[in-house]
Coordinates of C-alpha atoms in Angstrom, one line a residue:
X127 CA 96.1 93.5 68.9
X128 CA 97.8 94.2 72.2
X129 CA 98.2 97.7 73.5
X130 CA 101.4 98.3 75.4
X131 CA 100.9 99.7 78.9
X132 CA 102.8 102.9 79.5
X133 CA 104.1 103.4 83.0
X134 CA 105.1 106.9 84.2
X135 CA 108.8 107.3 84.8
X136 CA 110.0 105.9 88.2
X137 CA 110.9 109.4 89.6
X138 CA 107.4 110.7 88.8
X139 CA 105.8 107.7 90.4
X140 CA 107.9 108.1 93.5
X141 CA 107.1 111.8 94.0
X142 CA 103.3 111.2 93.3
X143 CA 103.2 108.2 95.6
X144 CA 105.0 110.1 98.3
X145 CA 102.5 112.9 98.0
X146 CA 99.6 110.5 98.7
X147 CA 100.6 110.4 102.4
X148 CA 103.4 109.4 104.8
X149 CA 103.3 105.8 103.7
X150 CA 105.9 105.2 100.9
X151 CA 109.2 103.7 102.2
X152 CA 111.6 104.8 99.5
X153 CA 114.5 102.7 100.7
X154 CA 112.4 99.5 100.6
X155 CA 111.0 100.3 97.1
X156 CA 112.5 99.5 93.7
X157 CA 111.5 100.6 90.1
X158 CA 108.9 97.8 89.8
X159 CA 107.9 97.4 93.4
X160 CA 106.7 99.9 96.0
X161 CA 106.6 99.3 99.8
X162 CA 104.1 101.3 101.9
X163 CA 103.4 101.0 105.6
X164 CA 101.6 102.9 108.3
X165 CA 102.2 102.9 112.1
X166 CA 98.5 103.3 112.9
X167 CA 98.2 102.8 116.6
X168 CA 100.9 103.2 119.3
X169 CA 101.2 100.2 121.6
X170 CA 103.3 101.8 124.3
X171 CA 103.2 105.6 124.3
X172 CA 104.8 105.9 127.7
X173 CA 108.1 104.7 126.3
X174 CA 110.8 106.9 124.7
X175 CA 109.9 107.6 121.0
X176 CA 112.7 105.3 119.7
X177 CA 111.4 102.4 121.8
X178 CA 107.8 102.7 120.9
X179 CA 106.0 99.9 119.1
X180 CA 102.9 100.2 116.8
X181 CA 100.1 98.2 115.3
X182 CA 99.7 98.9 111.6
X183 CA 99.9 97.6 108.1
X184 CA 102.2 97.3 105.2
X185 CA 101.4 96.9 101.5
X186 CA 103.6 95.9 98.6
X187 CA 102.6 97.0 95.1
X188 CA 104.4 95.1 92.3
X189 CA 104.3 96.0 88.5
X190 CA 102.4 93.6 86.2
X191 CA 101.9 93.8 82.4
X192 CA 98.9 96.1 82.8
X193 CA 99.5 97.9 86.0
X194 CA 100.1 96.8 89.6
X195 CA 99.1 94.0 92.0
X196 CA 99.2 94.4 95.7
X197 CA 99.6 92.3 98.8
X198 CA 99.2 93.6 102.4
X199 CA 99.3 92.4 105.9
X200 CA 98.7 93.6 109.5
X201 CA 101.1 93.4 112.4
X202 CA 103.3 94.9 114.9
X203 CA 106.1 97.3 114.1
X204 CA 108.7 96.7 116.9
X205 CA 111.3 98.8 118.5
X206 CA 113.9 97.3 116.1
X207 CA 112.0 98.8 113.2
X208 CA 110.8 95.5 111.8
X209 CA 107.3 94.3 111.0
X210 CA 106.0 91.1 112.5
X211 CA 102.7 89.7 111.1
X212 CA 100.0 89.4 113.8
X213 CA 96.4 89.6 114.6
X214 CA 95.3 93.1 115.5
X215 CA 94.0 93.5 119.0
X216 CA 90.3 94.6 119.1
X217 CA 91.1 98.0 120.6
X218 CA 93.5 98.8 117.7
X219 CA 91.7 97.2 114.8
X220 CA 89.4 100.2 113.9
X221 CA 92.3 102.7 113.8
X222 CA 94.5 100.4 111.7
X223 CA 91.7 99.6 109.2
X224 CA 90.8 103.2 108.8
X225 CA 94.3 104.3 107.8
X226 CA 94.5 101.4 105.3
X227 CA 91.1 102.2 103.7
X228 CA 92.0 105.9 103.6
X229 CA 95.3 105.1 101.9
X230 CA 93.7 102.8 99.3
X231 CA 91.1 105.5 98.6
X232 CA 93.9 107.9 97.7
X233 CA 96.0 105.4 95.8
X234 CA 93.3 104.0 93.6
X235 CA 92.4 107.2 91.6
X236 CA 96.1 107.9 91.0
X237 CA 96.9 104.5 89.7
X238 CA 93.6 103.8 87.8
X239 CA 92.5 107.2 86.7
X240 CA 95.6 109.3 86.4
X241 CA 98.1 106.6 85.3
X242 CA 95.4 104.5 83.5
X243 CA 96.8 101.3 84.9
X244 CA 95.2 98.4 86.8
X245 CA 95.4 97.9 90.6
X246 CA 94.4 94.3 91.5
X247 CA 94.9 92.0 94.5
X248 CA 97.8 89.5 94.0
X249 CA 96.9 85.9 93.6
X250 CA 98.9 85.2 96.8
X251 CA 97.0 87.8 98.9
X252 CA 95.9 86.2 102.2
X253 CA 93.9 89.2 103.4
X254 CA 90.5 90.6 102.2
X255 CA 90.8 92.4 98.9
X256 CA 90.9 96.2 99.6
X257 CA 87.9 96.8 97.3
X258 CA 85.8 94.8 99.8
X259 CA 87.3 96.6 102.9
X260 CA 86.6 100.0 101.3
X261 CA 82.9 99.1 100.8
X262 CA 82.3 99.0 104.6

């Protein structure tokens, strides 16, 4: 016998996910897919705010039959407001990883405990699964 997974209404999910932190990009999200990102470490603080670039991460969480799967990557958020994948420079790596691990630590109890859904790495994930990053 299969038990149907019950997802909270999209509006409730959006408000709860927004409350987790300044990460959810509502305009890049859809009912079955959520886009999160974090501008973790400024590259050029001496420039005007609208011209600054950042190192950070983005994560896409997509609905499955039993919950969500996620993929994430690291890179540079440029002055045009676009992400470009890239290897984090050593001096920015710790700050970027900390914000990702902190976000995952807030996301997990909401999805798994409160919503009673799964949260697993996507089969196409090219980075380390977040459960392994969080253990460090």
